[in-house]
Coordinates of C-alpha atoms and ligand atoms in Angstrom, one line a residue:
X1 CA -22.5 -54.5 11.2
X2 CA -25.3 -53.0 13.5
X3 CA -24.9 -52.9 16.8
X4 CA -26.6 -51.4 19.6
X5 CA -27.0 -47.6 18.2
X6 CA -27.8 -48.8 15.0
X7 CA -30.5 -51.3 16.0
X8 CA -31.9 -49.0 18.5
X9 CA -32.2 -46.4 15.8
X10 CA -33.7 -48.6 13.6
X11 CA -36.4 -49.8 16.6
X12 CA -36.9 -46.3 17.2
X13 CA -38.2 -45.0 13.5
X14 CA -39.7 -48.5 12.8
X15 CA -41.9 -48.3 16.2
X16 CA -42.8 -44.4 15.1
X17 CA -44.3 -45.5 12.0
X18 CA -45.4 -49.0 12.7
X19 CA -47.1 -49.0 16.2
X20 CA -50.7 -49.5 15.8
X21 CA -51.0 -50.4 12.6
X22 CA -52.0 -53.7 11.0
X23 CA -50.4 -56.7 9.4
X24 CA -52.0 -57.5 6.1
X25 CA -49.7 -60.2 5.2
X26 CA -46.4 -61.7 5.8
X27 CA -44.1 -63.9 3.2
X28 CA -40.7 -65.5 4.1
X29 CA -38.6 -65.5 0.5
X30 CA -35.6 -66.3 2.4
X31 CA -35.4 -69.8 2.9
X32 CA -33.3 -70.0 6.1
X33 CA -34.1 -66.8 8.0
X34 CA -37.1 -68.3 9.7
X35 CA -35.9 -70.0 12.4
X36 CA -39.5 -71.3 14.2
X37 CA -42.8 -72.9 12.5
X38 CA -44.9 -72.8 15.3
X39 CA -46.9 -70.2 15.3
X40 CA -46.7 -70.2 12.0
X41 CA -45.4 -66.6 10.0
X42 CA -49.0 -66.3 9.1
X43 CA -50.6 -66.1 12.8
X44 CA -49.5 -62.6 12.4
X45 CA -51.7 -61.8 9.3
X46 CA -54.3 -59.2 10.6
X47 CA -53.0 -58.5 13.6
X48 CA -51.7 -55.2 15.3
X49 CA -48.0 -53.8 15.3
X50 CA -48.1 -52.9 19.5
X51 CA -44.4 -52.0 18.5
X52 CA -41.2 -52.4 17.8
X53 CA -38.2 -52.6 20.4
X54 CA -34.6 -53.4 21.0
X55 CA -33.2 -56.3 23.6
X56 CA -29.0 -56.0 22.8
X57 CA -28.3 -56.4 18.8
X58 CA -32.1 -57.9 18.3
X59 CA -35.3 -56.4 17.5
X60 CA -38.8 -57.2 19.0
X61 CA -42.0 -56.7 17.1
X62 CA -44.8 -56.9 19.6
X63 CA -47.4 -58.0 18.3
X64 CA -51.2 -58.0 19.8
X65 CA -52.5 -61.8 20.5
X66 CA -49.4 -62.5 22.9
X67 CA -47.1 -62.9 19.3
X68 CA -43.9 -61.9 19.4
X69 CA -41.2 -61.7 16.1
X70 CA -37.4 -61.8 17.5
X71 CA -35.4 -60.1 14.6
X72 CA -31.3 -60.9 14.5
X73 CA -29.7 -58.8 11.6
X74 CA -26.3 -61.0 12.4
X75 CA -23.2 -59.2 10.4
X76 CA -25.5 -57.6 7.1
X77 CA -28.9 -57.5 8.3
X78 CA -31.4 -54.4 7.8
X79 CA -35.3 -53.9 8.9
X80 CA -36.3 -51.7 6.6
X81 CA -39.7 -49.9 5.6
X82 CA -40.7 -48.9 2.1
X83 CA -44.0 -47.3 0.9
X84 CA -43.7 -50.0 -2.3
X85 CA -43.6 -53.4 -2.0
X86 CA -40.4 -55.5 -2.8
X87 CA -39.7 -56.7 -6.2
X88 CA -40.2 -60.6 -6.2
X89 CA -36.9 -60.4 -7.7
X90 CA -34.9 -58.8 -5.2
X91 CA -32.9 -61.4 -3.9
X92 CA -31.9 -59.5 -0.9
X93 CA -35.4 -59.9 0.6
X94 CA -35.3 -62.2 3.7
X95 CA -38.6 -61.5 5.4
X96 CA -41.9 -59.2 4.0
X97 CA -44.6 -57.5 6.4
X98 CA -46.9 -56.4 4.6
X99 CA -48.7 -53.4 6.7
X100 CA -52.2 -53.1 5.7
X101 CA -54.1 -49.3 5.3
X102 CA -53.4 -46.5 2.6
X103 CA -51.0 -47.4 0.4
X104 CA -48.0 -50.4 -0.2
X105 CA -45.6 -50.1 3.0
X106 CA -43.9 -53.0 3.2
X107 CA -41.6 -53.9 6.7
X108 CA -38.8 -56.2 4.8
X109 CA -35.7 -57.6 6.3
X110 CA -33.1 -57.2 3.7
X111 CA -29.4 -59.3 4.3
X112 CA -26.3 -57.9 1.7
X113 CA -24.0 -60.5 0.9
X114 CA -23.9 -64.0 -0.1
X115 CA -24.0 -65.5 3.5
X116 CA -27.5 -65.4 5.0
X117 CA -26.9 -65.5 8.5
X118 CA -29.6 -63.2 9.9
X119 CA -32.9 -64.7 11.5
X120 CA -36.3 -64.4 12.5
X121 CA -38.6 -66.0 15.0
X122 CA -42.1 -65.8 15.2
X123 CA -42.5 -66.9 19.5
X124 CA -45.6 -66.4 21.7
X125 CA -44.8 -63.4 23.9
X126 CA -44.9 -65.7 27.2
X127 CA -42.1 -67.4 25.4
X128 CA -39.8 -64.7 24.2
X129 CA -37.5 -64.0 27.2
X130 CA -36.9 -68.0 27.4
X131 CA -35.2 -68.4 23.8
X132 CA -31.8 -68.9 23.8
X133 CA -30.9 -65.8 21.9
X134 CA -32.5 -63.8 24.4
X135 CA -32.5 -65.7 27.5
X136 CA -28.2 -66.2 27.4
X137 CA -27.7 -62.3 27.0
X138 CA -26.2 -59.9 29.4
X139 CA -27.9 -56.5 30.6
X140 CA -27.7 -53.8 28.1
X141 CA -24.5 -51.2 27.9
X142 CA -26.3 -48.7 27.6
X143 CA -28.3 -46.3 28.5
X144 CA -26.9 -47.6 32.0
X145 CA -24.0 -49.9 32.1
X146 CA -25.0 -52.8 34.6
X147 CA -24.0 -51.6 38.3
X148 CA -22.0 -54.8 38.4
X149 CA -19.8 -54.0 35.8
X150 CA -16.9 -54.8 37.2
X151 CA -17.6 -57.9 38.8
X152 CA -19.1 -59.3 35.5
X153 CA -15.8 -58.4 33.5
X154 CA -14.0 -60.0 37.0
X155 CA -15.5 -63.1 36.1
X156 CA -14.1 -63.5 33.0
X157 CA -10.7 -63.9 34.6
X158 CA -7.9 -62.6 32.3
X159 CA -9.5 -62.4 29.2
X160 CA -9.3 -59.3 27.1
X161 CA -11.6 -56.2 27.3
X162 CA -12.0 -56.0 23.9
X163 CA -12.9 -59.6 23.4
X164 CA -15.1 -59.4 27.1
X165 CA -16.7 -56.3 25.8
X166 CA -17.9 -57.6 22.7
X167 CA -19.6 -61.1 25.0
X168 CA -22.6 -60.9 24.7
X169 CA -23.8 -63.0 27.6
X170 CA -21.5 -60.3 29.9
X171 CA -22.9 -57.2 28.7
X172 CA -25.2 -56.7 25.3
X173 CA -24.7 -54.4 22.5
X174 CA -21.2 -53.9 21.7
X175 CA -19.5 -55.6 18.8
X176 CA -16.4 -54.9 16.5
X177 CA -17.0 -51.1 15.7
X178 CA -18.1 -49.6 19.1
X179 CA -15.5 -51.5 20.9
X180 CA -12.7 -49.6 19.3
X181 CA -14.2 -46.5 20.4
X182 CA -14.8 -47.3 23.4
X183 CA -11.5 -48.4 24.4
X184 CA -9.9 -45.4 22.4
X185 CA -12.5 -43.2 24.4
X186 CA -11.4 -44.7 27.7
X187 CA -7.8 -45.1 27.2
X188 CA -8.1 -48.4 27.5
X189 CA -5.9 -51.5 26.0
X190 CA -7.7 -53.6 23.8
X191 CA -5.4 -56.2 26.0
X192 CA -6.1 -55.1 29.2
X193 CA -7.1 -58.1 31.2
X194 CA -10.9 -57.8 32.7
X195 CA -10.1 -59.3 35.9
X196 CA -7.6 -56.3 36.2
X197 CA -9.2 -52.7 36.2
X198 CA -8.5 -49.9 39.2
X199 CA -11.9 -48.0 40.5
X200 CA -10.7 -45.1 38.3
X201 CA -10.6 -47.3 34.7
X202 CA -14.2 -49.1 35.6
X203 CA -15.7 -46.0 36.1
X204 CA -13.8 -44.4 32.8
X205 CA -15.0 -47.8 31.1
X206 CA -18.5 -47.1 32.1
X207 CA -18.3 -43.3 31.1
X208 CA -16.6 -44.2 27.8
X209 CA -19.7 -47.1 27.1
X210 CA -22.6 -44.1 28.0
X211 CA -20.7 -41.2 25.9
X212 CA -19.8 -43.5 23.0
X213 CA -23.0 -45.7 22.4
X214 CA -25.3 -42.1 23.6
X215 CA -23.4 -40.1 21.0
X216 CA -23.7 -42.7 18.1
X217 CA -27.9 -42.5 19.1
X218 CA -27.7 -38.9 19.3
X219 CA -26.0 -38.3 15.6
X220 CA -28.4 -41.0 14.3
X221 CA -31.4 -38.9 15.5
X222 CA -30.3 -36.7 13.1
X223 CA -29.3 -38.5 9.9
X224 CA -31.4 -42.2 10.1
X225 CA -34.7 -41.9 8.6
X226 CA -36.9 -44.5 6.8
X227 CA -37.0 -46.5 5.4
X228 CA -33.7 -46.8 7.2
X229 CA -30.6 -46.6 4.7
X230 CA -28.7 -49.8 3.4
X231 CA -25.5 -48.1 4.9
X232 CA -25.8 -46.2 8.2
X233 CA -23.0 -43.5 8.7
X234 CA -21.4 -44.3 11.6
X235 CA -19.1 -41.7 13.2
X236 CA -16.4 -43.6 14.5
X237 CA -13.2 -41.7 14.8
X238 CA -10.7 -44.9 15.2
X239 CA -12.2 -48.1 13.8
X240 CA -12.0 -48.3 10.5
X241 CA -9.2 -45.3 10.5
X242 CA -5.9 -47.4 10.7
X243 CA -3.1 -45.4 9.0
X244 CA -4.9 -42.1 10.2
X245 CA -3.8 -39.3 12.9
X246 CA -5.2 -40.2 16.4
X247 CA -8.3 -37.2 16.8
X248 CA -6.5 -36.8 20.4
X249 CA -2.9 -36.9 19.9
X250 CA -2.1 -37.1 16.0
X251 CA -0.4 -40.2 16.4
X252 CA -0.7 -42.9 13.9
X253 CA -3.9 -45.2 14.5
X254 CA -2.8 -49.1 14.7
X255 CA -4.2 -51.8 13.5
X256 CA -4.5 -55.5 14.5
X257 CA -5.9 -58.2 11.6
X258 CA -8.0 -60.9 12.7
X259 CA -9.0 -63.3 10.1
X260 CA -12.6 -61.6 9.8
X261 CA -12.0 -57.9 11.4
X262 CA -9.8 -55.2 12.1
X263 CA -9.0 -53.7 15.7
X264 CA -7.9 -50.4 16.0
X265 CA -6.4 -48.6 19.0
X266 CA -3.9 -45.2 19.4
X267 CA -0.5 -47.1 20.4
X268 CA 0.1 -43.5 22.6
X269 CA -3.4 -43.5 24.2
X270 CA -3.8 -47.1 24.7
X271 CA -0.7 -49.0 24.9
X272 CA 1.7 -47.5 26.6
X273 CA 3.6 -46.9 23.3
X274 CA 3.7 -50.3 21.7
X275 CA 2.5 -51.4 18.2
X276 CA 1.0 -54.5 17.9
X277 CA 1.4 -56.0 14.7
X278 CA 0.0 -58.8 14.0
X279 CA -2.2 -61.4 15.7
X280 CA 0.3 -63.7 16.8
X281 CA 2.1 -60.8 18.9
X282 CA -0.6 -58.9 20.9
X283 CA -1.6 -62.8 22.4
X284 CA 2.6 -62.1 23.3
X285 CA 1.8 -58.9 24.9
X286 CA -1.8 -59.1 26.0
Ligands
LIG301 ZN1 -4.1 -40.9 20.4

């Protein structure tokens, strides 16, 4: 599930290798991911990568002659870039940029799973900050959370941080992992209402967002290289660890089941104590 670190990464080491160079030729084997016909994919044959960026959980390819590509990876998305070319076979293959020059690097958009959910868009630049996808989101959590932090999680009234967090149209970037640990960082309630924080918890919040989502980008500077791995390693210490010690305190980490994901929080950090089992009894507590 990438989110901001791990599509930032992934704009990072694709705009390293990729800026300058020139598209050969482009294919679209998944049916669905292209989302816009005109331009057509194949304006872009023969024109220059000016490079690859990140705008929340999307990626940009710039692309010389005012062409834009707006990239969603959605829930099992991956921009990758091999040196060989993709088996016609591989059924995982969504999108193909073919990069022209020595040898057979490929830029392919690879989706895992049987739902294809993630998307393309091939816009004129002039155009890109109008689409929808772009034009709805909120200012980026990081590097800087948005000086207005706490007037934009006001707005949302009583609704919980970690469902606020996770809006994208009130701050971009965070999903389901990273809002565990930033809560957990914090010592925050998943339940804690937005319209409801003290000067000392907004600025905690906004620490917890820069440390968290900065650290994640730091260890990935590290470990990520291309062509970009089908599984990044995240280092999260409390999603994903439910029935484990609490790194802080050692006690047990708690989960909550959603019909699609898992929320985790430390019931001594977080909650003043309390467990919340099940869906039906954190709405109870919120
Ligand atoms: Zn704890």
């Amino acid at each position: 599930m990438p989110e901001l670190p791990e599509v930032e990464i992934t704009a990072r080491r694709l705009d390293e290798a990729l800026a300058g160079a020139e598209i050969e030729s482009t294919m679209a084997p998944g049916i669905n991911a292209l989302k816009t016909f005109d331009p057509p994919l194949h304006a872009l044959d023969g024109r220059t990568i000016e490079g690859i960026r990140r705008r929340g959980k999307h990626l940009v390819i710039d692309v010389a002659g005012d062409l834009s590509v707006l990239v969603h990876l959605m829930s099992a998305g991956r921009l990758q870039l091999y040196d060989k070319r993709a088996s016609l076979r591989d059924r995982t293959s969504r999108l193909l940029i073919r990069i022209a020059g020595d040898g057979d690097r490929e830029l392919r958009l690879r989706e895992f799973g049987t739902k294809q959910a993630a998307w393309v868009k091939v816009l004129r630049a002039d155009e890109l900050e109008d689409d929808p996808a772009l034009a709805t989101l909120g200012p980026d959590a990081w590097p800087e959370p948005p000086e207005d932090l706490r007037e934009r999680l006001a707005a949302q009234g009583a609704r919980p941080l970690h469902s606020v967090l996770r809006d994208q149209r009130v701050i971009a970037g965070i999903g389901r992992s990273w809002v565990d640990e930033i809560l957990w960082t914090a010592e925050l309630s998943p339940f804690e209402r937005a319209n409801d924080l003290t000067d000392e918890q907004d600025a905690t919040l906004r620490k917890a967002m820069q440390d968290v989502l900065g650290g994640a980008l730091e260890h990935y500077q590290q470990v990520v290289h291309l062509p970009i791995p089908d599984k990044l390693p995240l280092p999260l210490q409390v999603h994903r660890h439910q029935g484990e010690p609490c790194p802080r305190c050692g006690t047990t980490i708690e989960a909550v089941h959603y019909e699609d994901y898992v929320m985790c929080y430390c019931p001594q950090d977080q909650t003043g104590g309390r467990v919340l089992k099940d869906r039906r009894l954190s709405r109870l507590l919120k």
